XYZ file of C-alpha atoms in Angstrom:
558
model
C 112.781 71.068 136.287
C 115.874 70.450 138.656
C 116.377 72.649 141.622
C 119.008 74.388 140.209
C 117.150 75.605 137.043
C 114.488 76.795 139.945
C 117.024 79.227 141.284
C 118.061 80.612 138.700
C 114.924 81.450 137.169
C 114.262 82.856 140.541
C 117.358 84.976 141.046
C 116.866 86.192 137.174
C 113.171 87.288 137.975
C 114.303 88.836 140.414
C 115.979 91.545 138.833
C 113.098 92.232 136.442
C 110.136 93.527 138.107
C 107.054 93.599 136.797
C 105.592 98.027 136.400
C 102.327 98.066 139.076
C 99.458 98.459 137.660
C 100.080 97.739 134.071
C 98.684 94.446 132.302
C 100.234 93.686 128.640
C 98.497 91.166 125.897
C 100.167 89.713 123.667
C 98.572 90.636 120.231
C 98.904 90.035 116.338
C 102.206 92.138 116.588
C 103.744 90.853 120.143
C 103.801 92.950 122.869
C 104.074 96.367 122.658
C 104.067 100.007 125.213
C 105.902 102.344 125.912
C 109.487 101.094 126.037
C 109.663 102.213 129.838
C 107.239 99.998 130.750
C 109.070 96.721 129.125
C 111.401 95.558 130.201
C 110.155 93.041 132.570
C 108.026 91.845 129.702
C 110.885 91.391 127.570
C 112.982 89.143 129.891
C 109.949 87.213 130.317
C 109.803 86.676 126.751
C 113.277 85.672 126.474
C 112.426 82.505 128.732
C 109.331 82.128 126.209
C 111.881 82.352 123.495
C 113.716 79.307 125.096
C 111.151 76.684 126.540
C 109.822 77.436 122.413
C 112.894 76.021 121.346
C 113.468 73.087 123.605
C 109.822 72.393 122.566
C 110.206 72.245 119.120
C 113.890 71.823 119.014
C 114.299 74.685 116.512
C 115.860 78.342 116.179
C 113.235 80.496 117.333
C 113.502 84.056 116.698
C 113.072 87.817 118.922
C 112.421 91.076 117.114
C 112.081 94.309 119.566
C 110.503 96.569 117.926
C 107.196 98.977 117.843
C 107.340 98.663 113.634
C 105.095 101.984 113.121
C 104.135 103.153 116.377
C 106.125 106.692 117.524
C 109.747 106.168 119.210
C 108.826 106.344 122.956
C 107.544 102.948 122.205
C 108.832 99.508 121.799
C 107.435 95.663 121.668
C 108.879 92.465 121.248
C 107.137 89.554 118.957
C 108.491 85.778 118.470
C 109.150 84.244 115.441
C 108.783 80.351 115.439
C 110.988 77.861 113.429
C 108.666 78.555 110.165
C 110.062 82.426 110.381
C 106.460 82.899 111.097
C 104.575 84.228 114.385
C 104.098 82.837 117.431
C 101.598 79.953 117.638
C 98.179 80.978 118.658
C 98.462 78.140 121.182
C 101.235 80.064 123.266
C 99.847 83.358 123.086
C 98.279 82.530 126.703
C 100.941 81.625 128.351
C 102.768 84.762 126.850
C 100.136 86.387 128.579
C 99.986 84.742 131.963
C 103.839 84.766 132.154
C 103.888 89.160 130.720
C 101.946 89.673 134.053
C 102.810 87.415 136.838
C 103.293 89.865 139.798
C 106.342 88.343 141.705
C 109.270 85.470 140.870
C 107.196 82.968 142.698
C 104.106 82.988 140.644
C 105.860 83.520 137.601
C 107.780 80.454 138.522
C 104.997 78.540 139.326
C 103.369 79.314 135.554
C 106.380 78.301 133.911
C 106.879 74.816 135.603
C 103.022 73.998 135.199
C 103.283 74.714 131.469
C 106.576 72.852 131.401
C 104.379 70.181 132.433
C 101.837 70.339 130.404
C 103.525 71.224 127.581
C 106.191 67.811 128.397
C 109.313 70.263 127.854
C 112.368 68.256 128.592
C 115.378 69.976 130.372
C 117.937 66.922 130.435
C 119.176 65.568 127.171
C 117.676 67.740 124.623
C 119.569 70.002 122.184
C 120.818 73.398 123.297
C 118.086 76.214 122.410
C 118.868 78.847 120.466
C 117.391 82.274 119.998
C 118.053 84.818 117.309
C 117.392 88.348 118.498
C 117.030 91.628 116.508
C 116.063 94.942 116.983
C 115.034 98.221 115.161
C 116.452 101.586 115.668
C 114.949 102.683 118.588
C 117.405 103.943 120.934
C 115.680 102.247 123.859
C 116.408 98.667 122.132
C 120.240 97.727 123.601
C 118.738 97.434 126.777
C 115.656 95.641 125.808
C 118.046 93.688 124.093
C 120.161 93.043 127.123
C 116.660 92.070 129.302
C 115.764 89.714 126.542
C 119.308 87.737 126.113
C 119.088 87.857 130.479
C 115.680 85.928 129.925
C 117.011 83.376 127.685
C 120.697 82.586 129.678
C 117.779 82.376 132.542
C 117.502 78.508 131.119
C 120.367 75.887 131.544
C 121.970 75.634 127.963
C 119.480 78.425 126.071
C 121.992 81.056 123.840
C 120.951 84.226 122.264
C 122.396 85.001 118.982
C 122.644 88.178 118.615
C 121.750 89.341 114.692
C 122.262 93.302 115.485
C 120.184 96.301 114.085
C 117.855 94.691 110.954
C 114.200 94.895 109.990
C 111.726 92.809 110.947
C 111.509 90.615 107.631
C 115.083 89.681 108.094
C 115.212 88.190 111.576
C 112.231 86.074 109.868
C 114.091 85.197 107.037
C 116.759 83.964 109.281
C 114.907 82.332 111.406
C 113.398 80.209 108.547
C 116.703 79.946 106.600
C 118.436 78.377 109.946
C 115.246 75.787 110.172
C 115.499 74.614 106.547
C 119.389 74.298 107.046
C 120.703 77.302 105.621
C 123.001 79.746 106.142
C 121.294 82.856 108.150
C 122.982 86.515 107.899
C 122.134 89.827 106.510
C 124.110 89.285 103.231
C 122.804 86.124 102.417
C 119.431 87.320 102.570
C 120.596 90.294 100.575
C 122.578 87.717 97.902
C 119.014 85.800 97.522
C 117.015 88.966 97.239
C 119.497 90.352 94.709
C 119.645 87.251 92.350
C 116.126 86.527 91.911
C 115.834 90.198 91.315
C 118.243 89.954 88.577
C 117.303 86.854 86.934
C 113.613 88.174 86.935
C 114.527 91.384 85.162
C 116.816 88.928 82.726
C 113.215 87.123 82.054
C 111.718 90.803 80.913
C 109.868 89.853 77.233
C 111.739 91.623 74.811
C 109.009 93.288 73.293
C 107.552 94.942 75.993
C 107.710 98.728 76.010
C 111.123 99.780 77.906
C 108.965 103.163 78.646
C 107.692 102.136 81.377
C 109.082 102.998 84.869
C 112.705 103.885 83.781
C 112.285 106.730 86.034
C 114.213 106.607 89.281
C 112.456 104.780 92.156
C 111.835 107.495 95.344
C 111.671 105.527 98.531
C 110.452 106.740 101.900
C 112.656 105.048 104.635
C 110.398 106.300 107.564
C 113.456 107.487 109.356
C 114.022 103.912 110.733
C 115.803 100.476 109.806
C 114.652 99.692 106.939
C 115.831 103.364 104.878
C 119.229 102.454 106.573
C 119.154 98.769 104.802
C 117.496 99.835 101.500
C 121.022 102.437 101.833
C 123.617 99.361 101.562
C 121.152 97.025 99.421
C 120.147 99.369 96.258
C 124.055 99.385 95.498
C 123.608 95.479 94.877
C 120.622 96.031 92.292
C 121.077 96.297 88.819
C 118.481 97.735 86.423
C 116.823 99.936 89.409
C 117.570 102.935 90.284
C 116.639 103.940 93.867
C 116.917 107.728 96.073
C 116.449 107.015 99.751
C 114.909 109.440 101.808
C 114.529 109.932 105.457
C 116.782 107.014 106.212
C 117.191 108.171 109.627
C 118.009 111.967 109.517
C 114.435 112.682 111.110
C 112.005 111.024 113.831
C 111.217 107.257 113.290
C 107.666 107.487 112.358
C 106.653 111.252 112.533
C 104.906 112.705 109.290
C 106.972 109.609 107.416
C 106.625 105.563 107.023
C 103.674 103.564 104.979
C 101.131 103.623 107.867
C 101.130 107.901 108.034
C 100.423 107.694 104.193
C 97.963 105.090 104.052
C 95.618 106.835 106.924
C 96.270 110.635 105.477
C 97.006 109.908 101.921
C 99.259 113.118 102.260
C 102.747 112.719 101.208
C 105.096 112.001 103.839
C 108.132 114.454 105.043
C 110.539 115.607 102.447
C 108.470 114.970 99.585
C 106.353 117.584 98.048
C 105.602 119.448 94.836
C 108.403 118.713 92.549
C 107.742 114.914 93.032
C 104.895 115.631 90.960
C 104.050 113.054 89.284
C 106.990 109.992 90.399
C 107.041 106.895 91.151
C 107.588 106.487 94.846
C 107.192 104.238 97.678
C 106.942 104.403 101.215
C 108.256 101.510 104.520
C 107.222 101.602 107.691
C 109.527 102.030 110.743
C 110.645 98.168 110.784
C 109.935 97.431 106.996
C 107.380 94.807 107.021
C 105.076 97.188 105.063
C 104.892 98.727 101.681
C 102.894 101.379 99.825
C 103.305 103.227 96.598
C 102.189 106.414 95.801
C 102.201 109.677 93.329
C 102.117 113.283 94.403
C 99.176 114.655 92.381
C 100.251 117.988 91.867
C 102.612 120.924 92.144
C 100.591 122.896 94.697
C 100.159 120.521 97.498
C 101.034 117.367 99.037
C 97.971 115.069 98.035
C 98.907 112.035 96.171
C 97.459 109.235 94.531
C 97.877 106.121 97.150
C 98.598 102.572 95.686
C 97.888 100.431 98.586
C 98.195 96.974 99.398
C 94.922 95.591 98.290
C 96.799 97.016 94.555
C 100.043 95.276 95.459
C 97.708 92.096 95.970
C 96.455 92.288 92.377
C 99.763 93.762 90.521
C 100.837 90.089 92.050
C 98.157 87.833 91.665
C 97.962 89.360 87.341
C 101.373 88.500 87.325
C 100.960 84.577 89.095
C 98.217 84.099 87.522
C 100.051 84.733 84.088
C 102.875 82.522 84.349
C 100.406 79.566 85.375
C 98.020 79.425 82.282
C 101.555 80.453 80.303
C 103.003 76.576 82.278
C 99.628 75.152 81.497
C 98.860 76.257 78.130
C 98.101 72.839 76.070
C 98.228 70.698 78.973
C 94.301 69.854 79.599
C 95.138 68.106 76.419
C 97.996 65.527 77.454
C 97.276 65.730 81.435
C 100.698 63.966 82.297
C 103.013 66.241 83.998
C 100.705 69.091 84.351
C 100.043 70.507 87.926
C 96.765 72.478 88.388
C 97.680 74.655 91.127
C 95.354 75.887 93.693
C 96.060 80.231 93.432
C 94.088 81.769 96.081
C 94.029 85.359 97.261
C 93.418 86.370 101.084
C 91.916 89.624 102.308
C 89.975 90.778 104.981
C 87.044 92.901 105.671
C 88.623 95.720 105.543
C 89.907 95.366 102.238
C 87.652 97.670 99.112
C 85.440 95.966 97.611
C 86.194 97.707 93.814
C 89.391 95.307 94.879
C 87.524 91.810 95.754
C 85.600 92.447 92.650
C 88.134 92.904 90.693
C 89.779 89.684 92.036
C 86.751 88.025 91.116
C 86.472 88.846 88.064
C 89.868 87.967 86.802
C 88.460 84.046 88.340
C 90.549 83.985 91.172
C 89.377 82.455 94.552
C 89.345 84.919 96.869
C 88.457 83.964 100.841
C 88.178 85.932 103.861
C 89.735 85.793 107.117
C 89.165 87.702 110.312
C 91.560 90.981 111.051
C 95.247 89.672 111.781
C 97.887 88.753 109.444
C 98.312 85.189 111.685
C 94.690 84.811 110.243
C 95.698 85.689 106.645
C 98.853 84.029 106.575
C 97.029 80.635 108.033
C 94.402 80.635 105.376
C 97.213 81.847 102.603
C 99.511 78.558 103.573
C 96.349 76.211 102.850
C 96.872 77.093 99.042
C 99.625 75.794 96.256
C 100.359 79.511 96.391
C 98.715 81.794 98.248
C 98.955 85.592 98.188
C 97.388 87.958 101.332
C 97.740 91.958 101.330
C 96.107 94.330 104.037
C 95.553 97.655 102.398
C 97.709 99.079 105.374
C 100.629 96.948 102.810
C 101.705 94.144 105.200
C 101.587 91.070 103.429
C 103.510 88.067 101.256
C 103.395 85.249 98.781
C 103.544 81.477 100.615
C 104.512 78.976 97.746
C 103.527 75.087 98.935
C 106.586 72.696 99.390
C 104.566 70.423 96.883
C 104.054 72.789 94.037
C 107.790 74.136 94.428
C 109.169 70.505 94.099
C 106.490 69.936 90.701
C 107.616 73.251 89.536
C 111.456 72.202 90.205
C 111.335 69.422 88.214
C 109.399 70.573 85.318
C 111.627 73.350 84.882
C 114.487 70.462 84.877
C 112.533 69.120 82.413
C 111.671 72.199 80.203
C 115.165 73.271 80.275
C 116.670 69.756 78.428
C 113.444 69.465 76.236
C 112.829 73.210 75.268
C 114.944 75.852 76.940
C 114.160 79.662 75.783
C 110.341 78.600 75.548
C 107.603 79.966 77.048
C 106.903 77.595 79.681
C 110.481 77.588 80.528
C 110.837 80.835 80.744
C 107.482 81.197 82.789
C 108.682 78.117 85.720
C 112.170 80.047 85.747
C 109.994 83.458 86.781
C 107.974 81.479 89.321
C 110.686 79.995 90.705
C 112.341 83.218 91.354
C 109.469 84.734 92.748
C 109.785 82.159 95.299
C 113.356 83.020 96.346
C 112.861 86.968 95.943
C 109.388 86.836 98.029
C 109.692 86.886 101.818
C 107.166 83.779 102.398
C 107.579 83.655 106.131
C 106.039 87.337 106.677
C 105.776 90.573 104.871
C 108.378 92.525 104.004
C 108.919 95.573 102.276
C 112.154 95.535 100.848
C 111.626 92.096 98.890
C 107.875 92.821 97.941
C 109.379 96.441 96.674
C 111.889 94.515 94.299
C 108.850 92.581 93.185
C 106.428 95.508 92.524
C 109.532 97.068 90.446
C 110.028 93.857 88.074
C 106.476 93.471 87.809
C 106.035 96.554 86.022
C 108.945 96.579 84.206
C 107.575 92.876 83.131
C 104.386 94.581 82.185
C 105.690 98.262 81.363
C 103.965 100.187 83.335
C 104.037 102.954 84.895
C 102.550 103.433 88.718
C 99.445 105.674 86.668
C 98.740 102.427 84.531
C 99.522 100.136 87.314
C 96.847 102.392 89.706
C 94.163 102.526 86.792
C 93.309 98.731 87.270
C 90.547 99.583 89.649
C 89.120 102.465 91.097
C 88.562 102.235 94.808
C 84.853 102.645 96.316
C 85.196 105.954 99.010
C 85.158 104.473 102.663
C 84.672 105.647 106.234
C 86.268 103.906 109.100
C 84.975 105.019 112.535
C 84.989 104.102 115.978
C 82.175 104.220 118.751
C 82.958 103.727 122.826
C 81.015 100.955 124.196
C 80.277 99.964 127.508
C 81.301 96.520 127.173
C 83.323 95.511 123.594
C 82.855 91.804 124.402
C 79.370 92.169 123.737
C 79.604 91.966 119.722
C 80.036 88.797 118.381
C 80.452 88.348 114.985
C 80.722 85.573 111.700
C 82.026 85.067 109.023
C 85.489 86.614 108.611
C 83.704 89.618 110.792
C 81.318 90.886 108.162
C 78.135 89.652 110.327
C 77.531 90.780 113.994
C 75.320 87.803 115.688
C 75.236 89.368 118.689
C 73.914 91.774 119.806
C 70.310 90.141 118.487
C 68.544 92.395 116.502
C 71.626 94.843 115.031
C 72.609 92.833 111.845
C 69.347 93.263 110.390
C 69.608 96.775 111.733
C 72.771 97.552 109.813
C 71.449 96.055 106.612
C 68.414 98.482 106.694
C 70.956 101.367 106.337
C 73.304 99.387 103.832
C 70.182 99.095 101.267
C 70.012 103.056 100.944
C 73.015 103.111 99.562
C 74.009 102.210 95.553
C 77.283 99.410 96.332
C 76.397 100.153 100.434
C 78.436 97.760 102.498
C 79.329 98.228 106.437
C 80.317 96.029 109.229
C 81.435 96.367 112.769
C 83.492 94.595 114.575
C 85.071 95.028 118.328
C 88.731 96.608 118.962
C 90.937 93.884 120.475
C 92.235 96.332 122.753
C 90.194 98.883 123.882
C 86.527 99.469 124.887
C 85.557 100.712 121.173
C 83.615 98.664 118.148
C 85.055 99.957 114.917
C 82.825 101.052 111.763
C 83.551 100.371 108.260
C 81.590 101.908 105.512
C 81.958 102.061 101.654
C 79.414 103.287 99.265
C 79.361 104.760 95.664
C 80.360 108.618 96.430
C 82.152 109.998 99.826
C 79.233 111.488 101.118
C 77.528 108.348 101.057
C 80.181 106.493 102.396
C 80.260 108.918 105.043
C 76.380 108.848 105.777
C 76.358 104.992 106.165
C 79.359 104.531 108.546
C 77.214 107.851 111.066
C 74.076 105.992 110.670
C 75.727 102.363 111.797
C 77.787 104.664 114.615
C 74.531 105.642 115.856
C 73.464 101.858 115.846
C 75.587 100.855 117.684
C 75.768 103.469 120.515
C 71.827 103.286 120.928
C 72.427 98.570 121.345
C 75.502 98.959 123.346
C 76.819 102.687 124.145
C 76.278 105.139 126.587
C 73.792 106.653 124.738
C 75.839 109.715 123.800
C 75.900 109.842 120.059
């Protein structure tokens, strides 16, 4: 790093200070506080941003945005050249760099990882950075501190994408790696043509009664309402009523994360939704739930959450497969046995994994943490993660998508209008309509909708495939969080010795008992999760493990 780069990281810094006495990590979802607080962090960031791209000499991408925390907030979170997040190998530097207290030391991190990391200055390809924000009105200027942190490096440019969701600054990210062209209407254009040529691929004989009824969408007052706006016009075959696409607060009494943790039905919707099909985003769109008000005298509805998303998905994938391999065990030449594998975690119900199971799918478990889920997903031909809170995707293997090209080639001259034809033509498009570098509502929406038209079903039907055990999620304050240690995918505490075999003594009371604990990665606090057989029970087991833990590592409070 030439003396002249050293100055003007210097002289950027400068104007950037860092807020005393606050220390940011850089978690699952970026950085995030309240937006006052950020904009140091974001600059910083924005060099990030750059020395990722010399490194890899790729578009890397820069969301701002607090997805579906309240509006005083913001974040920022990098996208790397897959469209997906931030390599784990980064995230402390991110750290290190988010809290360096003066130019100098900040300085100093940077040109020891430069080192390290062998990040050549001279001679390399300009970076590039795409940057996008939500509609949180402190984001111009966080925008502004981010594109100062990139221009903060000789030859490093930030594109500027404007106002979109999370899922599409992704998308582009991805699209400009593999080549492609990246905007908001070509993502649109893909997203609308494998929508279409799915609901072309609708068997004729299945019931058209369905879900004809309009589609009622929750915008959660942020970007994603806005975008659903322009998009449902290019949608044939659906028809969609936006609500709270900006006319309230981003985030208050609306978006997918309010209605997954009340199960209440959010703002504007009440009694004479009785009964529809409706769906609800969160604040940047990268999550999705469906539900059903119950009745005309209050606002309780029937949730559909992601771990039913995960399953409306994998029946579907699993369908066209055996459809593609029907007859092949036989002949064994071009056939492709592709691995299908379905990702949860913990936290997921178990009524779910079991029903996962039993359709003879291999289902694995990860820690907490989409990076976690989308890892293990990617190891798969095609691999499908939900988290009940509705943030997940579909990742399709470059190897199975080039098989599945060329047998549908194939199947096309040889037998077009067939079965298998018709089933490598769905898959296909399920690739191009899924977001596979991170979850996003607005394309995993369009697939729930064809999905259920494929099937005809309506959201009642689609919600009867399993019935969810009651569960109890609490949290306890602990002295020290670091002190539980846990195994496999987090279901198993090793540590403290002695309160595993502890916890299991109160699961075995319970008919279908499971609990596990696990520490918050934020806060002094281990978090509870119960399920049983009935609420009460549920309820019972998740006080009795509370009490557990505060007795082997609280203040002895309970």
């Amino acid at each position: 790093m030439n003396e002249k780069q050293q100055s003007l990281l210097l002289e950027s810094a400068a104007r950037f200070p860092p807020p005393k006495g606050v220390r940011l990590s850089y978690g699952t979802a970026g950085f995030r506080a309240d937006a006052s607080l950020l904009e140091s962090t974001v600059f910083r960031v924005g060099i990030l941003a750059a020395l990722r791209s010399l490194k890899t000499g790729s578009v890397i991408g820069l969301m701002i945005t607090a997805s579906h925390n309240k509006v005083a907030d913001n974040g920022i979170k990098v996208a790397d050249p897959s469209g997906g997040m931030l390599t784990q190998d980064w995230e402390p530097f991110s750290d290190a760099i988010a809290n360096a207290p003066d130019p100098h030391s900040l300085l100093q991190l940077i040109t020891e990882f430069v080192k390290k990391e062998e990040i050549g200055f001279e001679g390399r390809q300009l970076a590039e950075v795409l940057l996008g924000r939500d509609t949180r009105p402190s984001g111009e200027a966080l925008l502004e501190a981010a594109k100062q942190g990139i221009t903060s490096i000789i030859g490093a440019i930030g594109t500027d994408m404007g106002v979109v969701t999370t899922p599409q600054l992704h998308w582009m990210v991805r699209a400009r790696n593999r080549g492609l062209e990246a905007s908001e209407s070509c993502y649109f254009h893909q997203l609308s043509t494998s929508f279409r040529c799915l609901m072309d691929l609708k068997p004729e004989e299945i019931s058209k009664n369905g879900n004809d009824a309009t589609l009622v969408v929750d915008g959660a007052d942020g970007v994603g309402g806005e975008k659903l706006e322009q998009f449902k016009k290019m949608l044939t075959g659906l028809c969609i009523e936006v609500r709270n696409r900006g006319d309230g607060i981003l985030n208050e009494g609306v978006g997918a994360d309010y209605v997954q943790k009340e199960k209440v039905a959010p703002r504007s919707f009440g009694s004479a939704d009785a009964g529809l099909r409706c769906a609800s985003l969160d604040g940047d769109a990268d999550r999705l739930v469906y539900f059903s008000v119950l009745s005309k005298k209050n606002n309780n509805i029937e949730l559909v959450d992601g771990d039913k998303i995960l399953s409306l998905f994998a029946l579907f994938i699993k369908e066209q497969l055996s459809i593609l391999n029907e007859g092949e065990g036989k002949k064994g030449n071009d056939s492709y046995q592709a691995r299908l594998g379905v990702v949860q975690t913990a936290y997921a119900n178990g009524a779910s994994t079991d029903y996962l199971n039993e359709m003879g799918l291999e289902v694995v478990l990860t820690p907490t943490g989409v990076k976690y889920l989308h890892e293990k997903a990617a190891e798969f031909d095609i691999g499908i993660y939900f988290e009940a809170n509705g943030h997940g995707t579909i990742l399709f293997s470059e190897a199975f998508l080039c098989w599945l090209e060329t047998s549908h080639k194939t199947l096309l001259s040889t037998s077009e209008g067939s079965a298998k034809q018709k089933a490598a033509s769905r898959l296909l498009a399920v690739s191009q309509l899924i977001n596979q570098a991170v979850g996003d509502a607005l394309s995993g929406l369009l697939l729930v909708e064809v999905i259920l038209k494929y099937m005809g079903w309506s959201i009642h039907r689609w919600n009867e495939l399993y019935h969810d055990l009651p569960s109890r999620q609490l949290k306890v304050k602990v002295v020290d969080r670091t002190a539980v240690l846990t195994a496999n995918a987090e279901t198993v505490a090793v540590q403290p010795i002695g309160i595993q075999e502890a916890i299991n003594a109160e699961i075995a009371k319970y008919p279908r008992g499971r609990c596990f604990i696990r520490p918050s990665g934020t806060e002094d606090v281990i978090r509870v999760y119960a399920e049983a057989t009935s609420q009460d029970a549920a309820d019972a087991l998740a006080s009795s493990v509370a009490k557990l833990v505060d007795q082997y590592l609280g203040f002895g409070s309970s």
